[in-house]
Coordinates of N, CA and C and ligand atoms in Angstrom, one line a residue:
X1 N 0.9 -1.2 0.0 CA 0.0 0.0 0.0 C 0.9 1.2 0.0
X2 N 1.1 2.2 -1.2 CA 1.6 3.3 -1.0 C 1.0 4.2 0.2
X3 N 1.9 5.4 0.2 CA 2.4 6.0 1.0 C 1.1 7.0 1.5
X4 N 0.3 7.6 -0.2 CA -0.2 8.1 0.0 C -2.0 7.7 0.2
X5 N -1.8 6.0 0.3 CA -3.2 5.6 0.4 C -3.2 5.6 1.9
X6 N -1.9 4.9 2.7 CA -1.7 4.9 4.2 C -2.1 6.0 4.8
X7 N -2.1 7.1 4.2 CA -2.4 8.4 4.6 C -3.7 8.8 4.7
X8 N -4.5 8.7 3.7 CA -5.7 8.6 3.4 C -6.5 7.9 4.1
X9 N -6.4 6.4 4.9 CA -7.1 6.0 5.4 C -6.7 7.1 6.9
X10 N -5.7 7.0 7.5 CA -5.4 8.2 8.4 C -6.6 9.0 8.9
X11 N -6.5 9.7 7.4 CA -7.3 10.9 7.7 C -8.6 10.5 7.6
X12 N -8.9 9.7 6.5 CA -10.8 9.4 7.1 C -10.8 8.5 8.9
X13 N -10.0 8.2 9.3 CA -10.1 7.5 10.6 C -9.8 8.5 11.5
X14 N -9.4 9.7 11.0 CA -9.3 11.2 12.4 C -10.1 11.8 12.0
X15 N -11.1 12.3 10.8 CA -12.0 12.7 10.6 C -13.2 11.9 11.3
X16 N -13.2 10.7 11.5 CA -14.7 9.9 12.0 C -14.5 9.9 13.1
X17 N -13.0 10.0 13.7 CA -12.9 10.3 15.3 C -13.3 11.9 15.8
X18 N -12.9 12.9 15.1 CA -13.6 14.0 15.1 C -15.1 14.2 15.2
X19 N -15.7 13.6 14.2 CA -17.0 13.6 14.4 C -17.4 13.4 15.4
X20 N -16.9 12.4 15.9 CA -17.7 11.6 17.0 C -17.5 12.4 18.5
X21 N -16.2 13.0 18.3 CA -15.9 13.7 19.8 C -16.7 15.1 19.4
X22 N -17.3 15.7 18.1 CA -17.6 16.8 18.0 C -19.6 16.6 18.5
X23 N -19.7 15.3 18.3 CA -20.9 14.5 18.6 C -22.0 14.9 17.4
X24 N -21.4 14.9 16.0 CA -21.6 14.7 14.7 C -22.0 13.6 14.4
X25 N -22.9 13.3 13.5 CA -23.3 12.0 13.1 C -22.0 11.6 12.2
X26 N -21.8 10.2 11.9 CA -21.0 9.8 11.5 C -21.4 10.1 9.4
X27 N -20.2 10.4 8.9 CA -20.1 10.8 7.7 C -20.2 12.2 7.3
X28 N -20.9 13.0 8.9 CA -21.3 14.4 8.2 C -20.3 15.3 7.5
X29 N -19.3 14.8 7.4 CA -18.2 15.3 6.9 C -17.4 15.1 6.0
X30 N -17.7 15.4 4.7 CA -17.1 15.2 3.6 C -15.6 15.4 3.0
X31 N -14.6 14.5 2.6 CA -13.1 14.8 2.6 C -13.1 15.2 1.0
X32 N -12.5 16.3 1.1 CA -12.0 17.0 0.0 C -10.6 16.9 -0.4
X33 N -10.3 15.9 -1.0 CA -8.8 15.6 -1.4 C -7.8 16.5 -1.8
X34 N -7.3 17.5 -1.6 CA -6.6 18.5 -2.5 C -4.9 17.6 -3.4
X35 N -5.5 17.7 -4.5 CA -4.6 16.9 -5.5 C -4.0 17.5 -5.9
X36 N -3.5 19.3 -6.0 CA -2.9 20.1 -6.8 C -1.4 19.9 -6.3
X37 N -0.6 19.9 -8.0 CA 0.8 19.5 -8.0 C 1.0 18.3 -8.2
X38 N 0.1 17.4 -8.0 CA 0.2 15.7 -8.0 C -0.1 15.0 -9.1
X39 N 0.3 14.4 -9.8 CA -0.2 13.7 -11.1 C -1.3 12.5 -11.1
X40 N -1.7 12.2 -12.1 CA -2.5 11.0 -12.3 C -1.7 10.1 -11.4
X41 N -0.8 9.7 -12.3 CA -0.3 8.6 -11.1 C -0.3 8.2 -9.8
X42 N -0.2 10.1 -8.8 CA -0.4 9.8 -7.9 C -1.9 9.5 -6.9
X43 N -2.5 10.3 -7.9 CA -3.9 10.6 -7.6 C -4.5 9.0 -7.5
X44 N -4.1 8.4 -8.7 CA -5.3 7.4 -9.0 C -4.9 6.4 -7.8
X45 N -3.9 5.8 -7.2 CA -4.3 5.0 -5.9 C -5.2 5.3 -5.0
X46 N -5.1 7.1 -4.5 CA -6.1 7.0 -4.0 C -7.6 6.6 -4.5
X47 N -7.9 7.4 -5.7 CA -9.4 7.0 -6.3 C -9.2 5.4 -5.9
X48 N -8.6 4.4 -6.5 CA -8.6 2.8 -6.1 C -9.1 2.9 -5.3
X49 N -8.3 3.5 -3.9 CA -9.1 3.0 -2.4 C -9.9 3.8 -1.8
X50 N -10.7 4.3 -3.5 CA -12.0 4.2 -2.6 C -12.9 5.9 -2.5
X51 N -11.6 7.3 -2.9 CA -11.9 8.2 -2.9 C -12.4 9.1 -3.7
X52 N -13.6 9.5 -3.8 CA -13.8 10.2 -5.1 C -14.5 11.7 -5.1
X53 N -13.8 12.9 -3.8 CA -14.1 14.2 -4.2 C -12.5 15.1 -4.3
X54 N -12.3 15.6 -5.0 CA -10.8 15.9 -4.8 C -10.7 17.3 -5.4
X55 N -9.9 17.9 -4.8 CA -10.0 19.5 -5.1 C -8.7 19.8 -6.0
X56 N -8.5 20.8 -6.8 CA -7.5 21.5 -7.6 C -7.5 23.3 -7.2
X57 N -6.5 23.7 -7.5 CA -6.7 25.4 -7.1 C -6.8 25.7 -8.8
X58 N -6.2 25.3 -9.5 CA -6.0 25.9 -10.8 C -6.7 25.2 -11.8
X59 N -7.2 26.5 -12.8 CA -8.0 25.7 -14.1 C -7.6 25.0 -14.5
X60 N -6.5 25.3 -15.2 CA -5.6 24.8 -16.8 C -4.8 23.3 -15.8
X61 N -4.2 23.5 -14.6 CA -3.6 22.4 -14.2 C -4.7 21.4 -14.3
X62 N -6.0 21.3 -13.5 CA -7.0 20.5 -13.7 C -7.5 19.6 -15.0
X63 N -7.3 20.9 -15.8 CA -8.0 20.6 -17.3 C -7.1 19.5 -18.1
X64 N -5.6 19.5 -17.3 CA -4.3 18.6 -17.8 C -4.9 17.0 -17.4
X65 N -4.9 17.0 -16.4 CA -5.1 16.0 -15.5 C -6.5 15.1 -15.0
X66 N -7.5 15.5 -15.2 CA -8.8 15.3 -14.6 C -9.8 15.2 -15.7
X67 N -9.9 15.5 -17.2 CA -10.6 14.9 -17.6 C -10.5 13.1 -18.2
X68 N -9.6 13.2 -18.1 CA -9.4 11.1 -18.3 C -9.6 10.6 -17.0
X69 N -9.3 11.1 -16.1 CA -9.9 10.5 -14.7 C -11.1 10.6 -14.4
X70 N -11.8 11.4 -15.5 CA -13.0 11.2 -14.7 C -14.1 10.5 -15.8
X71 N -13.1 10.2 -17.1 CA -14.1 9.6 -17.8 C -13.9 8.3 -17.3
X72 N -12.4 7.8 -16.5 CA -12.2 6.2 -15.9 C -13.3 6.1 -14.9
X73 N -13.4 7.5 -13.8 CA -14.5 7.5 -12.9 C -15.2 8.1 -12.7
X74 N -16.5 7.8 -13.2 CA -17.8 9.1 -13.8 C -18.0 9.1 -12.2
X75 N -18.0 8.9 -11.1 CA -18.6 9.5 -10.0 C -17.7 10.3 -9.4
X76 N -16.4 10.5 -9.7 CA -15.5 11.5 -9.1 C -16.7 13.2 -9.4
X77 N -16.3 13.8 -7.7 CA -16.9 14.6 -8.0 C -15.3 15.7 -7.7
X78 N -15.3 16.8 -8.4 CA -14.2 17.4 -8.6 C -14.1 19.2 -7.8
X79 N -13.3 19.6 -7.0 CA -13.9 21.2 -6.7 C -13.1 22.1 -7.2
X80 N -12.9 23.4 -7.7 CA -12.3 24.5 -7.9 C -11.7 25.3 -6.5
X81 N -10.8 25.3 -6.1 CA -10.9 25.9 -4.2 C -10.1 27.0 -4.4
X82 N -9.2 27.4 -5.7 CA -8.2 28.5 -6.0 C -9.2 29.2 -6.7
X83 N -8.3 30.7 -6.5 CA -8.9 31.9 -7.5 C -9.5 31.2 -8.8
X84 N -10.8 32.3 -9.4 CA -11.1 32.0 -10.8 C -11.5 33.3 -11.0
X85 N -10.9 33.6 -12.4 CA -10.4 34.2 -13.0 C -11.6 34.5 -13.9
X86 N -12.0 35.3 -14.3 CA -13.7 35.5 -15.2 C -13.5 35.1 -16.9
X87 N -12.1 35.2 -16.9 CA -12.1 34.4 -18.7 C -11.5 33.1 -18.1
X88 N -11.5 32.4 -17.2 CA -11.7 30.7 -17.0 C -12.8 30.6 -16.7
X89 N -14.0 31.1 -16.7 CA -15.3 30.7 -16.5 C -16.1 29.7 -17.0
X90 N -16.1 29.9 -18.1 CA -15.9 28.7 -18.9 C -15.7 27.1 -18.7
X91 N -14.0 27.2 -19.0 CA -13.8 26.1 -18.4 C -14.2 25.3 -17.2
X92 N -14.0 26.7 -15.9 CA -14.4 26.1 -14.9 C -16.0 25.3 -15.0
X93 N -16.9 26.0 -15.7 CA -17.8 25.4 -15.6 C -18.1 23.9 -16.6
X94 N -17.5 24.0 -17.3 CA -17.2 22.6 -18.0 C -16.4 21.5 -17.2
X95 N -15.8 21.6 -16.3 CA -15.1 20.5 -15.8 C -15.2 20.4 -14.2
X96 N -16.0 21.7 -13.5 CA -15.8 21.1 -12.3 C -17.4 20.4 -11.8
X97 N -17.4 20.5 -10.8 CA -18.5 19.7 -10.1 C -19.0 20.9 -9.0
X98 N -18.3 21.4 -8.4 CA -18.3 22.2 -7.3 C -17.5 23.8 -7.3
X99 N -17.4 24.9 -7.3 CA -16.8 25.9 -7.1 C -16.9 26.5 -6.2
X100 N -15.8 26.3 -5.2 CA -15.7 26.9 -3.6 C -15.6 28.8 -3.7
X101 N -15.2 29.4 -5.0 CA -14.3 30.2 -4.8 C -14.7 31.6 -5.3
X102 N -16.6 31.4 -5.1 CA -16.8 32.7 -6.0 C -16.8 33.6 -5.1
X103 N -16.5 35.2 -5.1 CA -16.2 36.2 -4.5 C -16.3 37.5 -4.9
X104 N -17.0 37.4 -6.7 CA -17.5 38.6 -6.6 C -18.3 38.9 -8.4
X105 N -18.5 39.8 -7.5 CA -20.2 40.3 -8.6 C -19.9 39.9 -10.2
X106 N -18.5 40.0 -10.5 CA -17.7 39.8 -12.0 C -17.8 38.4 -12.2
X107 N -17.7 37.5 -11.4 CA -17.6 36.2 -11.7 C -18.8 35.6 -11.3
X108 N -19.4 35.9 -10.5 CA -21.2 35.6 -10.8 C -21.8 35.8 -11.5
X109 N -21.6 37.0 -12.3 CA -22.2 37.0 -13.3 C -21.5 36.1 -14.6
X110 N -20.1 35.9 -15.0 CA -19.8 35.0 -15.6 C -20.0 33.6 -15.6
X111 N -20.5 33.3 -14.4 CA -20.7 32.3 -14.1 C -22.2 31.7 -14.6
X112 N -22.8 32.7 -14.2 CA -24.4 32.8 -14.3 C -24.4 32.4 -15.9
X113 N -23.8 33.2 -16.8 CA -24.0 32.9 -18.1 C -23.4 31.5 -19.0
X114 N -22.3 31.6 -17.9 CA -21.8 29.7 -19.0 C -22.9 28.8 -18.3
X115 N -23.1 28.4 -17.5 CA -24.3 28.4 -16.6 C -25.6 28.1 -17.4
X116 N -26.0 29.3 -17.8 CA -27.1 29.0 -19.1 C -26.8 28.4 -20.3
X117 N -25.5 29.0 -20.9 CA -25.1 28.3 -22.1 C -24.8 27.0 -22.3
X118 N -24.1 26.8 -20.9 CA -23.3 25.3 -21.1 C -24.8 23.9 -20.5
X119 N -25.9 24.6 -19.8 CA -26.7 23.7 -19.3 C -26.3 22.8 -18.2
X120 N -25.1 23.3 -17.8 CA -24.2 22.5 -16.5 C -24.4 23.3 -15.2
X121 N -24.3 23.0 -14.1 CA -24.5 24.3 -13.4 C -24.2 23.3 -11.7
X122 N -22.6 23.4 -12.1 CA -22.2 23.1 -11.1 C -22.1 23.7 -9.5
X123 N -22.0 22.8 -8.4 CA -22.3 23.8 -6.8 C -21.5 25.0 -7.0
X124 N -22.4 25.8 -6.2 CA -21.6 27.1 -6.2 C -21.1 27.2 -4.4
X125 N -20.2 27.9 -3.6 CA -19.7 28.1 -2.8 C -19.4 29.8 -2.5
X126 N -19.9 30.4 -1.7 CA -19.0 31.6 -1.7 C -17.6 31.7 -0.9
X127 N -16.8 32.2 -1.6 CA -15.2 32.2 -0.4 C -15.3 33.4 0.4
X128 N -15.1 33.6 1.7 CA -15.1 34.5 2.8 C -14.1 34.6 3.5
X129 N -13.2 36.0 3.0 CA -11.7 36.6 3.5 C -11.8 36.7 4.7
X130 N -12.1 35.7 5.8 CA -12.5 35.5 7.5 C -11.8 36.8 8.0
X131 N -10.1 36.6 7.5 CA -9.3 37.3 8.2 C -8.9 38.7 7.8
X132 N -9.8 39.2 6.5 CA -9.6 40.8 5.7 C -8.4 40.7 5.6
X133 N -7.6 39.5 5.1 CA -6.1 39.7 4.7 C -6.4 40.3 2.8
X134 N -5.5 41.1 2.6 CA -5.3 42.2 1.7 C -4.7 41.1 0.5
X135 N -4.0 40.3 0.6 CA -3.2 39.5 -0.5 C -4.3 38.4 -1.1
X136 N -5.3 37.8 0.1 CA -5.7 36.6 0.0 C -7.5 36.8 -0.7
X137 N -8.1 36.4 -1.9 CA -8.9 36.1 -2.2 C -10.6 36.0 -1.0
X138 N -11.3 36.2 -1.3 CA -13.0 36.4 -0.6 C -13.5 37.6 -0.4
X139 N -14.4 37.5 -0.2 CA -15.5 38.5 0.2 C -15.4 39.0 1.5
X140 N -15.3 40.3 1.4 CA -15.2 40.4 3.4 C -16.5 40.2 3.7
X141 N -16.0 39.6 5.6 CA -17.1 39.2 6.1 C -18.5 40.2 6.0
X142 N -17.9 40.9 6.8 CA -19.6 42.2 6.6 C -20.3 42.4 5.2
X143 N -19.8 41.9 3.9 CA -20.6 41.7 2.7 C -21.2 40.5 2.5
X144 N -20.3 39.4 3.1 CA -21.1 38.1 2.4 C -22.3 37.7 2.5
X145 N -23.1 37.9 3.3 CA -24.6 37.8 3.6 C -25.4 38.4 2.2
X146 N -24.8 39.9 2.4 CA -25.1 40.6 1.0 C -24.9 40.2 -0.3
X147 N -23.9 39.7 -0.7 CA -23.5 38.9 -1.9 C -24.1 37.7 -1.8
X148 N -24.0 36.9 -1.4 CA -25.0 35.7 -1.1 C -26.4 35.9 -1.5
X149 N -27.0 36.6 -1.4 CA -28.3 37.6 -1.6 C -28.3 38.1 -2.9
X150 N -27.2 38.6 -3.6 CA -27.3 39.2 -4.9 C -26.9 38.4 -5.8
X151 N -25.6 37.1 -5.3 CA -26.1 35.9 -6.5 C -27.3 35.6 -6.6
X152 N -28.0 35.2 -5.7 CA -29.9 34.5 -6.1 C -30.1 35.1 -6.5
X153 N -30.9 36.3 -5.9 CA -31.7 37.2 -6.9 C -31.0 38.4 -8.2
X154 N -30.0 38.8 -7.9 CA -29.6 39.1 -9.0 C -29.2 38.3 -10.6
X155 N -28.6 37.5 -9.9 CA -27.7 36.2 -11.0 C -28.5 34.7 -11.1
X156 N -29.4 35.0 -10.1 CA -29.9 33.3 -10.7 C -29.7 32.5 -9.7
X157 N -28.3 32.6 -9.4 CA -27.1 31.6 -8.8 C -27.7 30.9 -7.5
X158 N -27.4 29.3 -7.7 CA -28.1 28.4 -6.2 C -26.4 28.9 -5.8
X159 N -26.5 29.3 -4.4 CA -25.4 29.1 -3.4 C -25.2 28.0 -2.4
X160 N -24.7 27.1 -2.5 CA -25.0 25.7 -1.5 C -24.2 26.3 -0.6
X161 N -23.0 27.0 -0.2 CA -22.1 27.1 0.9 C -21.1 27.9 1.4
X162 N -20.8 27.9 2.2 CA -19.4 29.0 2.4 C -18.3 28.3 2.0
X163 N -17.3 29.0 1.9 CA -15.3 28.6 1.9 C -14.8 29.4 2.6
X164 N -13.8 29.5 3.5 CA -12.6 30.0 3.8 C -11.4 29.6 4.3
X165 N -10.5 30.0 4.1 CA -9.0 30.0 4.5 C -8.4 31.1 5.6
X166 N -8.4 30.5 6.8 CA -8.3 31.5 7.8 C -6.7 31.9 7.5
X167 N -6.3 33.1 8.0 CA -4.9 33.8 7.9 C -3.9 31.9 8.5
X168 N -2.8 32.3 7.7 CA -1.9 30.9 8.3 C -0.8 31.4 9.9
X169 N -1.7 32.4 10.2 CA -0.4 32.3 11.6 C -1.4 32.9 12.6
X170 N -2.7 32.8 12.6 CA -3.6 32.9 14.0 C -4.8 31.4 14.1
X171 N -4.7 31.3 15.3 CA -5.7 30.0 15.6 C -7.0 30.3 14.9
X172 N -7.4 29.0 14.0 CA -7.8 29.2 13.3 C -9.7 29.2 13.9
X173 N -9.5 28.8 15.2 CA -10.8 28.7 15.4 C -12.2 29.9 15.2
X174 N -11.8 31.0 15.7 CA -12.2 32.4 15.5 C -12.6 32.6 14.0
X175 N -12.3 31.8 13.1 CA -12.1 32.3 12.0 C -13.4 31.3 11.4
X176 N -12.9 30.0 11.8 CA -14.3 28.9 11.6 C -15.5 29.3 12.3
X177 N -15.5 29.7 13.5 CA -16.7 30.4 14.2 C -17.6 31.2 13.0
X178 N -16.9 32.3 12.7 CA -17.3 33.4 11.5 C -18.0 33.1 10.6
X179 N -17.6 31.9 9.9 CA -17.8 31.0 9.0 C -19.0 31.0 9.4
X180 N -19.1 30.1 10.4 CA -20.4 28.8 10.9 C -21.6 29.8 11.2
X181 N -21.1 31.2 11.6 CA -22.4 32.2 12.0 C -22.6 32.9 10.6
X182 N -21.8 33.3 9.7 CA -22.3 33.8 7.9 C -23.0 33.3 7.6
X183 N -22.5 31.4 7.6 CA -23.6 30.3 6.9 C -24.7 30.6 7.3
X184 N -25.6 30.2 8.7 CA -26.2 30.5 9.3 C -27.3 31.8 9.1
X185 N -26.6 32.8 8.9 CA -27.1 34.1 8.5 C -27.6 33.8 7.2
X186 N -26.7 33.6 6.1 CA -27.2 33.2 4.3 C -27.8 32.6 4.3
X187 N -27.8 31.7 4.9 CA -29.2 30.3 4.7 C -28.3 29.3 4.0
X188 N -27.0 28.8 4.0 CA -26.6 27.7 3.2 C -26.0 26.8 4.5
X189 N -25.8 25.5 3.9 CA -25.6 24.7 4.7 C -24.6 24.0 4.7
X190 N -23.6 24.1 3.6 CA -22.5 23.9 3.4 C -21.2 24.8 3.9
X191 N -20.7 24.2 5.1 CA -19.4 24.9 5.7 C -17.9 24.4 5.1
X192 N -17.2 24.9 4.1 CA -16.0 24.4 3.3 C -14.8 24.7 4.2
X193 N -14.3 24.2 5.6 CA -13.0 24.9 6.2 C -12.2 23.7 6.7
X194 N -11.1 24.2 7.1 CA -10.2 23.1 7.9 C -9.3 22.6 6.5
X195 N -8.0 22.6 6.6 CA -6.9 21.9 5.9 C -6.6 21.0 6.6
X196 N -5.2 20.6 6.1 CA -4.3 19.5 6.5 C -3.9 20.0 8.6
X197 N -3.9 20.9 8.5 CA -3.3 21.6 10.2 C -4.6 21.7 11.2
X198 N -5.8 21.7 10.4 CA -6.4 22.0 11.0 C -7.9 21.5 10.9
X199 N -7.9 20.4 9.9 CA -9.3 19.8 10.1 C -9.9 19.3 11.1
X200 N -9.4 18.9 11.9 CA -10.2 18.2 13.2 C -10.6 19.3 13.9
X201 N -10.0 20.4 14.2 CA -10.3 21.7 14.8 C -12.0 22.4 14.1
X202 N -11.8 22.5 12.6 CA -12.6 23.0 11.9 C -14.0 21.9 11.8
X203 N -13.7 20.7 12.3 CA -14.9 19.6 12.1 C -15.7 20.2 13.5
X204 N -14.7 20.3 14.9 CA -15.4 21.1 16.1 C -16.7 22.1 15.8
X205 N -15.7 23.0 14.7 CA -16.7 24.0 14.5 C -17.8 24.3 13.7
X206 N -18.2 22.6 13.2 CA -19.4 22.5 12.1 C -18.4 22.7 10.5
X207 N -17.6 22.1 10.3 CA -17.6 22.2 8.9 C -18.1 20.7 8.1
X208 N -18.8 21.0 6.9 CA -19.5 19.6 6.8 C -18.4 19.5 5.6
X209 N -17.4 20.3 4.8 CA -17.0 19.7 4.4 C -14.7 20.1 4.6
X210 N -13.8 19.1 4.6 CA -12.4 19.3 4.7 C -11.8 19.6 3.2
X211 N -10.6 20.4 3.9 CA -10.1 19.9 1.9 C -8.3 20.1 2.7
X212 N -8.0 18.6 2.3 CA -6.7 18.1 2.8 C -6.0 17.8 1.4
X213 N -4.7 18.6 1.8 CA -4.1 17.7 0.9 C -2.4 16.8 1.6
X214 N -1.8 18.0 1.8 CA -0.5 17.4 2.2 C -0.4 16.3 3.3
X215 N -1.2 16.1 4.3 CA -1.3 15.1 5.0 C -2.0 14.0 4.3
X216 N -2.4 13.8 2.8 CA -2.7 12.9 2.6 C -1.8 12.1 1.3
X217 N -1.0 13.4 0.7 CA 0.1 13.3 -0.5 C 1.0 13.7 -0.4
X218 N 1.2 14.0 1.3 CA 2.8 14.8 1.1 C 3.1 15.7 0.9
X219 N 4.4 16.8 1.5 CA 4.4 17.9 0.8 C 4.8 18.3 -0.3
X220 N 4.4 19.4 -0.7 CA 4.2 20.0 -2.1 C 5.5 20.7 -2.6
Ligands
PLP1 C1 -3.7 23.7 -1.0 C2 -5.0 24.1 -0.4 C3 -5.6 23.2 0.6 C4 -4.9 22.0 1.2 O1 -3.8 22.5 2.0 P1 -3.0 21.4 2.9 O2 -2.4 22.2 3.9 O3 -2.0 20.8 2.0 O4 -4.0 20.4 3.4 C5 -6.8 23.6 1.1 N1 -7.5 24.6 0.6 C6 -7.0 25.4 -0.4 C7 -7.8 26.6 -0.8 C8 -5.8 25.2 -0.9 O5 -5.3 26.0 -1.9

């Protein structure tokens, strides 16, 4: 058994221990494989044993890798969790399954229209800059409610959930809190938080879904 299936089982066996100490029903918690940087080769053992939602940050890398895997496995469901860019719109909506990462009025509306055109109309997620860091991608908190509100009725757009990435050098609990009370407020029910450092923390805090990668592939 490679290195990176040993791993894998790992983390679904500390995520169901999480649950259980969070006093979550068992499974409420969906693993989000983060595969970016990793090739087919590495990828597909895990799919073998058994895994089939897995995240990418980038279009074009995805677009390399992920459509012969998913004609091998039509149930792989696939997420977008990096920036998107309003001329990848497109594509993103041709190949993903899920998009953690919309964050603003430009790309909802791009989205809205391949959307129509392409008759695909993959989960939408809004991303929420928890920590108003200036470099990092989301919506600040005090808008997201509001944006959330102007995808539906302005754009059409189903919103299933939130995403964030809390700052990498403050506990990140504060940050999943935020999260768990936005969702709450918008009406969606999908909470997208917790990495490799910090999923068992972020399961505490109601996230129904993780997105691991290096604890399951190694570092990058
Ligand atoms: C890379 C990445 C992850 C996974 O990070 P690890 O620390 O390797 O688990 C999760 N979310 C996003 C948005 C990422 O870009």
């Amino acid at each position: 058994m490679g290195n990176a299936v040993q791993q894998f089982f790992a983390v679904k066996t500390k995520i169901a221990a999480a649950e259980r100490e969070a006093g979550r029903e068992a499974g409420a918690v969906t693993l989000v494989a983060v595969s970016k940087t990793f090739d087919a080769a590495d990828i597909s053992p895990v799919i073998e044993a058994g895994q089939r939602v897995f995240g990418e940050n980038r279009v074009q890398e995805a677009q390399g890798k992920w459509p012969a895997l998913k004609q091998a496995f039509p149930d792989i469901e696939l997420h977008l969790i990096g920036p998107l860019q309003s001329n990848k719109a497109k594509e993103a909506v041709a190949l993903f399954d899920v998009i953690e990462t919309v964050d603003r009025e430009k790309i909802a509306a791009e989205l809205a229209k391949e959307i129509a055109r392409q008759g695909r109309a993959p989960e939408l997620y809004v991303q929420v800059n928890t920590g108003s860091e200036p470099q990092k991608a989301g919506i600040e908190p005090r808008d997201a409610v509001a944006f959330v509100a102007r995808c539906r009725d302005i754009h059409g757009l189903v919103i299933e959930g939130l995403m964030c990435i809390p700052p990498a050098d403050e506990n990140p609990g504060p940050h999943f809190a935020l999260l768990e009370k936005l969702g709450k407020e918008a009406g969606v029910a999908t909470l997208s938080m917790g990495m490799s450092g910090d999923y068992e923390t972020a399961i505490a805090f109601g996230a129904t879904s993780v997105r691991v990668g290096s604890a399951i592939f190694g570092s990058r």
